[in-house]
mmCIF file of C-alpha atoms in Angstrom:
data_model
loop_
_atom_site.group_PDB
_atom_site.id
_atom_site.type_symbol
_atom_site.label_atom_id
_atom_site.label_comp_id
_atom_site.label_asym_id
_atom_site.label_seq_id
_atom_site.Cartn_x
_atom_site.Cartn_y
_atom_site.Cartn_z
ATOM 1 C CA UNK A 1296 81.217 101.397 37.313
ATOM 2 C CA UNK A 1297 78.814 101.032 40.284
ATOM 3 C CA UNK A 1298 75.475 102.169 39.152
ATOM 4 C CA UNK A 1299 72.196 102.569 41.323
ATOM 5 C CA UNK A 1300 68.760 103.403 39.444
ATOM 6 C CA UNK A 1301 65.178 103.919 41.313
ATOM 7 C CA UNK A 1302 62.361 104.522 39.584
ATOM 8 C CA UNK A 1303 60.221 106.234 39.321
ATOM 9 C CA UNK A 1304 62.071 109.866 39.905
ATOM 10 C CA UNK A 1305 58.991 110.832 40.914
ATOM 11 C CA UNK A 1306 55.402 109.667 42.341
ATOM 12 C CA UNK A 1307 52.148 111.517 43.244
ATOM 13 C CA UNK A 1308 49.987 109.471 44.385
ATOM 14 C CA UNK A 1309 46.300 109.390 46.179
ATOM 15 C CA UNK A 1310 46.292 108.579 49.384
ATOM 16 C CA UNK A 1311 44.892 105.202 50.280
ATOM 17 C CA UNK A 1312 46.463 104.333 47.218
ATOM 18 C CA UNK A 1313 49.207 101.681 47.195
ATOM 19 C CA UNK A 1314 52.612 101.948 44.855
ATOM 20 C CA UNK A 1315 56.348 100.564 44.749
ATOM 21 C CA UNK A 1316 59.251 101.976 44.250
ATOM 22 C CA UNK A 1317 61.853 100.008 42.410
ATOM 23 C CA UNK A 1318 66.199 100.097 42.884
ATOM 24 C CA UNK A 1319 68.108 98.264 40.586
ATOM 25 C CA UNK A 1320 72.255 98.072 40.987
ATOM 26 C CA UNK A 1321 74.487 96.731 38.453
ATOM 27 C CA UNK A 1322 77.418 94.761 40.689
ATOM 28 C CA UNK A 1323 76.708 92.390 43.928
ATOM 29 C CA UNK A 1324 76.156 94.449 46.721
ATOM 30 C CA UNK A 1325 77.089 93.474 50.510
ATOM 31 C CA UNK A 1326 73.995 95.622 52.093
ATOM 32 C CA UNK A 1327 71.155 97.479 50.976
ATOM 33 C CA UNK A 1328 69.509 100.753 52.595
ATOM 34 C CA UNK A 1329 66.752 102.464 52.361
ATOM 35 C CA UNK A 1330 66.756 106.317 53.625
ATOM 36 C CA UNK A 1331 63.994 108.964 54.090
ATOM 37 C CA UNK A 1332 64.340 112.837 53.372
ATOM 38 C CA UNK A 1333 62.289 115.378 54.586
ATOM 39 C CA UNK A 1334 63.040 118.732 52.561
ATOM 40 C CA UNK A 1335 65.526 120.763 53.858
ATOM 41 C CA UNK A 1336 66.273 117.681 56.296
ATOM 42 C CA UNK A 1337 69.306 115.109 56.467
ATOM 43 C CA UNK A 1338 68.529 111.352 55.851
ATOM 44 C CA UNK A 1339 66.943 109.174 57.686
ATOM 45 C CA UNK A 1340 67.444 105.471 57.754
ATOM 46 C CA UNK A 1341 64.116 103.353 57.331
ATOM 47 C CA UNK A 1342 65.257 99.600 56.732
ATOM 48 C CA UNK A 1343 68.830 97.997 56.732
ATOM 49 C CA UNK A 1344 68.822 95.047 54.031
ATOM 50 C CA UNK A 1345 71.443 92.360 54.730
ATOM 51 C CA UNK A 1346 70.545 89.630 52.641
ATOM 52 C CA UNK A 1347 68.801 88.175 49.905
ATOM 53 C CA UNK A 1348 65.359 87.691 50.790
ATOM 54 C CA UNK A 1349 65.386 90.245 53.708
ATOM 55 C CA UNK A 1350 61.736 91.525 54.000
ATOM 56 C CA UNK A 1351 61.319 95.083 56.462
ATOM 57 C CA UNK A 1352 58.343 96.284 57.323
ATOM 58 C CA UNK A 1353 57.621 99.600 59.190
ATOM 59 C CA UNK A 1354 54.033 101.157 59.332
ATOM 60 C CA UNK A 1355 52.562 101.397 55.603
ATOM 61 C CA UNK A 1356 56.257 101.258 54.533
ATOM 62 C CA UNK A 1357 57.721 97.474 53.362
ATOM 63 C CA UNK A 1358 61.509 97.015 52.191
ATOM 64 C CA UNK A 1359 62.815 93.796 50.099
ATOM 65 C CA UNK A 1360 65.789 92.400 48.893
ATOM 66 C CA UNK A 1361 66.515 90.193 45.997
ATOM 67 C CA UNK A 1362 69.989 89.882 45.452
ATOM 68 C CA UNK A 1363 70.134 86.839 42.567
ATOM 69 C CA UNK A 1364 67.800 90.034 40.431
ATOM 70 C CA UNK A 1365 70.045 93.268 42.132
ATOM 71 C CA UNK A 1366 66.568 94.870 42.771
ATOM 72 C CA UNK A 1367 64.960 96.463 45.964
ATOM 73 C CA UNK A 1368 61.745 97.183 46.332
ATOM 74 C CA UNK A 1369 59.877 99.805 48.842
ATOM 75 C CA UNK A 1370 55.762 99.713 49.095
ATOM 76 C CA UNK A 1371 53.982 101.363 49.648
ATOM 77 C CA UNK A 1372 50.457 101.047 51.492
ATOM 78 C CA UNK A 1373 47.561 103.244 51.943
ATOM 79 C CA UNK A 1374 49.709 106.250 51.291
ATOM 80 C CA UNK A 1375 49.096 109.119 53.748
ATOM 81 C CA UNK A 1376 50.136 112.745 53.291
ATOM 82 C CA UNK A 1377 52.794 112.079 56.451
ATOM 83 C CA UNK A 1378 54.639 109.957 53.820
ATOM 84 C CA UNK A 1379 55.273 112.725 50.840
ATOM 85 C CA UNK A 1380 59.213 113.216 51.256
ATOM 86 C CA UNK A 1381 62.026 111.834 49.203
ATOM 87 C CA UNK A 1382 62.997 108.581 49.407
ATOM 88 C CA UNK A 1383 66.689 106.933 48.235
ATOM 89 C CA UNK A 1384 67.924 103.659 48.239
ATOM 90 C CA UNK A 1385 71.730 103.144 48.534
ATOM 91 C CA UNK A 1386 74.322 100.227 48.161
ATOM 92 C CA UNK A 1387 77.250 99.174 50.079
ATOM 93 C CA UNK A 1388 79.892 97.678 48.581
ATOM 94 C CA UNK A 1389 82.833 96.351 51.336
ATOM 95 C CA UNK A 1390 86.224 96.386 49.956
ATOM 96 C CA UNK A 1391 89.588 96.107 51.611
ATOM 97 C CA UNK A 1392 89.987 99.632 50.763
ATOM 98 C CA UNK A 1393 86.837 100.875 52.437
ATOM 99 C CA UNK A 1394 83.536 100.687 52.111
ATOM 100 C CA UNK A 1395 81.484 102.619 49.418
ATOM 101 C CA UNK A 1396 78.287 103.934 49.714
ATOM 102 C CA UNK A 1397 76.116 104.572 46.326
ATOM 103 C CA UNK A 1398 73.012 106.062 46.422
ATOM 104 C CA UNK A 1399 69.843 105.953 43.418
ATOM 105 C CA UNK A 1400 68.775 109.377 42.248
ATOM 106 C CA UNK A 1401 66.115 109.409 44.787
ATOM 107 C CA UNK A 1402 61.994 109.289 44.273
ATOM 108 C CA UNK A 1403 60.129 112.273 44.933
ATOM 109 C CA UNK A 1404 56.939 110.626 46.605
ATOM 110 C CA UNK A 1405 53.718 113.138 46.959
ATOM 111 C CA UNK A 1406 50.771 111.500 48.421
ATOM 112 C CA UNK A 1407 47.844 113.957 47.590
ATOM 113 C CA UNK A 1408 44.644 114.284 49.860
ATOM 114 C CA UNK B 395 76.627 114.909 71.123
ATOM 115 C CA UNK B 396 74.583 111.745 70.187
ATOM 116 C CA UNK B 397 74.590 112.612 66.846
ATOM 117 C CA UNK B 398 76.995 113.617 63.723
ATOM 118 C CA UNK B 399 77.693 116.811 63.972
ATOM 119 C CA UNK B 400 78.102 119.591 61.024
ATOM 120 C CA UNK B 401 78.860 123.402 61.017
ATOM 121 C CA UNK B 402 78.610 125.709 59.866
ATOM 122 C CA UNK B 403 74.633 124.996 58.759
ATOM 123 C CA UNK B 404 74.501 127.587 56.489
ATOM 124 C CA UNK B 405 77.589 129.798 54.766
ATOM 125 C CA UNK B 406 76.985 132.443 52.016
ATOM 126 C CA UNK B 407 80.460 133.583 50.529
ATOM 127 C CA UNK B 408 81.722 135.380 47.475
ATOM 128 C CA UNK B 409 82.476 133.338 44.744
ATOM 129 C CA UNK B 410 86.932 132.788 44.741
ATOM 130 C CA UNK B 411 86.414 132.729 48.291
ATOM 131 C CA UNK B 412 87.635 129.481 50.511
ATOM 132 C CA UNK B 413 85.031 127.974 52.664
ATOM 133 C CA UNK B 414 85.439 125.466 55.427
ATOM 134 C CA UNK B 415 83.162 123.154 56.498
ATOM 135 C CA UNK B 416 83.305 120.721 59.954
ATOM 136 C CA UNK B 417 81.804 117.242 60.644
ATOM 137 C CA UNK B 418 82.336 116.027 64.309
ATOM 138 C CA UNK B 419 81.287 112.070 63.954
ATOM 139 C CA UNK B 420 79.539 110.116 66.045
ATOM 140 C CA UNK B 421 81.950 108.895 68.649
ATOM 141 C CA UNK B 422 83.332 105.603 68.285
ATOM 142 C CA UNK B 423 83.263 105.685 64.237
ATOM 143 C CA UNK B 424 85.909 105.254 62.823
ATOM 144 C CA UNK B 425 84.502 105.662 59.259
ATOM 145 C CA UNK B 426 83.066 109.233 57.608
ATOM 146 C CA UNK B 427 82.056 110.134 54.500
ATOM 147 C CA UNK B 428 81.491 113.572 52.925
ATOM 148 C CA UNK B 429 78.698 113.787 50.125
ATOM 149 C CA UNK B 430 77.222 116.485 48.088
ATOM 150 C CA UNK B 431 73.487 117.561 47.509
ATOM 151 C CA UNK B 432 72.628 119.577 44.552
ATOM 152 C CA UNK B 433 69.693 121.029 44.684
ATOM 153 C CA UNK B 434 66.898 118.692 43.757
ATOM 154 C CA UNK B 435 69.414 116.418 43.492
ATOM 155 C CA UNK B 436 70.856 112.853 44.661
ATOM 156 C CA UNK B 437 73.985 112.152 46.617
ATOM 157 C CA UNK B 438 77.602 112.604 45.644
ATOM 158 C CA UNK B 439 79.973 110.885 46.806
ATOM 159 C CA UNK B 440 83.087 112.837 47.662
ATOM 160 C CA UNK B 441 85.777 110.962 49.869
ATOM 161 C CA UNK B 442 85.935 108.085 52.627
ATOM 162 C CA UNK B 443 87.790 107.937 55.872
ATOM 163 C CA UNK B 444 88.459 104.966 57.233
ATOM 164 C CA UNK B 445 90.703 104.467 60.532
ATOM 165 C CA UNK B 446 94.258 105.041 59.707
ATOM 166 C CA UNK B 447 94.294 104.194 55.945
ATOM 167 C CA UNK B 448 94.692 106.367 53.142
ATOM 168 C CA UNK B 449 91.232 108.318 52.269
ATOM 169 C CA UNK B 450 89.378 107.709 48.993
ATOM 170 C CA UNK B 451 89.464 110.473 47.327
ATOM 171 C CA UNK B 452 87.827 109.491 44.336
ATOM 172 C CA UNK B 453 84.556 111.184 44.186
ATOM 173 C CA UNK B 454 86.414 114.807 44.749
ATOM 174 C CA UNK B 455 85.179 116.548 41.550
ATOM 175 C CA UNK B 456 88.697 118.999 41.193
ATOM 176 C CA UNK B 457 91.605 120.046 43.037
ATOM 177 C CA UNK B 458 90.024 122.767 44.367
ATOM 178 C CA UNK B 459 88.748 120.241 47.028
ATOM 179 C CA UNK B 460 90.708 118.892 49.608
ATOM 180 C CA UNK B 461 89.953 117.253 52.908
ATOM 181 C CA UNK B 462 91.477 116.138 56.426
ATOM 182 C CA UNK B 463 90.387 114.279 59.296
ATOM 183 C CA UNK B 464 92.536 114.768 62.523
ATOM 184 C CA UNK B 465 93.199 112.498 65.142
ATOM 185 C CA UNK B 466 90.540 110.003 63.510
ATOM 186 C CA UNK B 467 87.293 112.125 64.608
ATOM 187 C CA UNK B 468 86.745 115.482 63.193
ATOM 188 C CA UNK B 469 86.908 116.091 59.132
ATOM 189 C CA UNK B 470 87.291 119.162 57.886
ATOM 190 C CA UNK B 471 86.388 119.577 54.152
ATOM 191 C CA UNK B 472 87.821 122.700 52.213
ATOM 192 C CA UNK B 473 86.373 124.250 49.218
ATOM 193 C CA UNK B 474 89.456 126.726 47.897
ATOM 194 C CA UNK B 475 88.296 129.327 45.087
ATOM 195 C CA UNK B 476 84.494 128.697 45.285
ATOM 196 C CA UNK B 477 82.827 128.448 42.472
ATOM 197 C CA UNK B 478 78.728 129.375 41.793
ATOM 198 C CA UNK B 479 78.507 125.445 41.029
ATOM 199 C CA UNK B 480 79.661 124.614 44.304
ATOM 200 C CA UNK B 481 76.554 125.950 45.740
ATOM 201 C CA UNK B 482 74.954 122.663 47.412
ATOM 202 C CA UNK B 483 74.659 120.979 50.577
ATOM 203 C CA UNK B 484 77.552 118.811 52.136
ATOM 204 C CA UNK B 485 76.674 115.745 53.932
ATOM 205 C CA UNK B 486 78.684 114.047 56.304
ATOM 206 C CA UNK B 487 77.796 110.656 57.364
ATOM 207 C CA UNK B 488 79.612 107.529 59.651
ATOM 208 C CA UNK B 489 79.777 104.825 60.654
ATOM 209 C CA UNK B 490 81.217 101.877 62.556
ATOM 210 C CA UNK B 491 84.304 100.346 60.883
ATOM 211 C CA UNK B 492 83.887 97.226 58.929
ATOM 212 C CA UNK B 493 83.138 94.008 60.262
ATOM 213 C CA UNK B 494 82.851 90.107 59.038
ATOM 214 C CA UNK B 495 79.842 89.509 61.170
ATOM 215 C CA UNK B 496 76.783 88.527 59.616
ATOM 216 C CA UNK B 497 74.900 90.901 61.355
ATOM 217 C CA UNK B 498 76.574 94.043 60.433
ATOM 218 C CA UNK B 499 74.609 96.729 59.079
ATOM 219 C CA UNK B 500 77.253 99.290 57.558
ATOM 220 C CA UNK B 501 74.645 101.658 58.641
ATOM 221 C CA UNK B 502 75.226 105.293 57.939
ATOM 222 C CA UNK B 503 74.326 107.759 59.795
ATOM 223 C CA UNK B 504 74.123 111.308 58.945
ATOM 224 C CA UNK B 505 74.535 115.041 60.207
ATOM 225 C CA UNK B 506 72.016 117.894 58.554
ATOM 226 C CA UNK B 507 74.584 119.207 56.552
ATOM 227 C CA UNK B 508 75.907 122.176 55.519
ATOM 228 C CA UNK B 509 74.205 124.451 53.301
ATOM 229 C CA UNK B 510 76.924 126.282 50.892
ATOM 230 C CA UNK B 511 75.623 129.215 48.906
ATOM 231 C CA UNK B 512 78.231 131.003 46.144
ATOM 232 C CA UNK B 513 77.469 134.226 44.812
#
């Protein structure tokens, strides 16, 4: 069974402060994601992982890949307010039959004045 | 429209009602993807379109769900005898079909949903 895990579920944090959020999946993956949500929003992509070592960076937001441990990170930076939302990471498994898309349970992040 | 598309955004109905709900893809994607949001919640995985082959089905949580996509663009995922647990919000997300370049991203992308309220 394909299993994705972040932790942790959820994160206040100061802002200024700096933090990571952790995914862990239990089979190879092809591709990893990372995907913001605003409430009451859809998703938003952030980074696109494709392989192991793959380092993003966006603003106070930085995305990595190890593949050989099946872990993503996302860290944060000098939180600001602007970044409280919720944030998921998901794996993509290709198969002949399709691909599959399995998201982590998602990390509440509030970054407190 | 640029985007994926989803209607209605909001439906309130009776519970042992049907409901309907529409995703109009991004054009060009061939693959789409229904999920479900719980409130509070992660992301459920429903079913999978991809081209022409059959759909996977496997995430559909009872026979009371069924979907269709016509002419390889717009889904239409149906809800028969709603239930007060099928209150949630239904994703739908594509993408580009697969490909063996290196540089693929697989990216989804997804519509705002469709927030489904039983009473």
């Amino acid at each position: 069974e394909l299993k994705v895990e972040q932790n942790p579920l959820f994160l206040s944090m100061q802002e200024e402060k700096n933090y990571t959020i952790y995914c862990n999946y239990s089979t190879t993956s092809d591709r990893l994601y990372w995907y913001r949500q605003d409430p009451g929003k859809s998703l938003e992509s952030l980074f696109v992982l494709l392989s192991n070592g793959a380092v993003k960076q966006e603003g106070r937001l930085m995305a990595s890949l190890d593949t050989k441990a099946r872990l993503s990170t996302l860290h944060i930076t000098a939180a600001v307010h602007d970044l409280s939302a919720t944030y998921f990471c998901a794996v993509l498994y290709l198969r002949n039959a399709g691909n599959m898309l399995t998201f982590g349970g998602g990390t509440r992040l509030m970054v407190k004045p | 429209g640029a985007g994926v598309s989803q209607s209605p955004s909001n439906k309130v109905t009776e519970k042992g009602k049907d409901v309907e709900l529409r995703c109009d893809p991004i054009s060009g994607h061939t693959a789409l993807y229904w999920y479900r949001q719980s409130l509070g919640q992660g992301l459920e995985f429903l079913i999978y379109f991809q081209g022409n082959s059959a759909p996977d089905k496997s995430g559909l949580p009872s026979d009371r769900f069924s979907a269709e996509r016509t002419g390889g663009s717009v889904s239409t995922l149906t809800i028969q005898r709603t239930q007060q647990e099928d209150s949630a919000v239904y994703l739908c997300a594509s993408s580009l079909l697969t490909s063996g370049r290196a540089d693929y991203t697989g990216e989804l992308f997804f519509g705002e949903g469709s927030r489904l309220t039983v009473l």
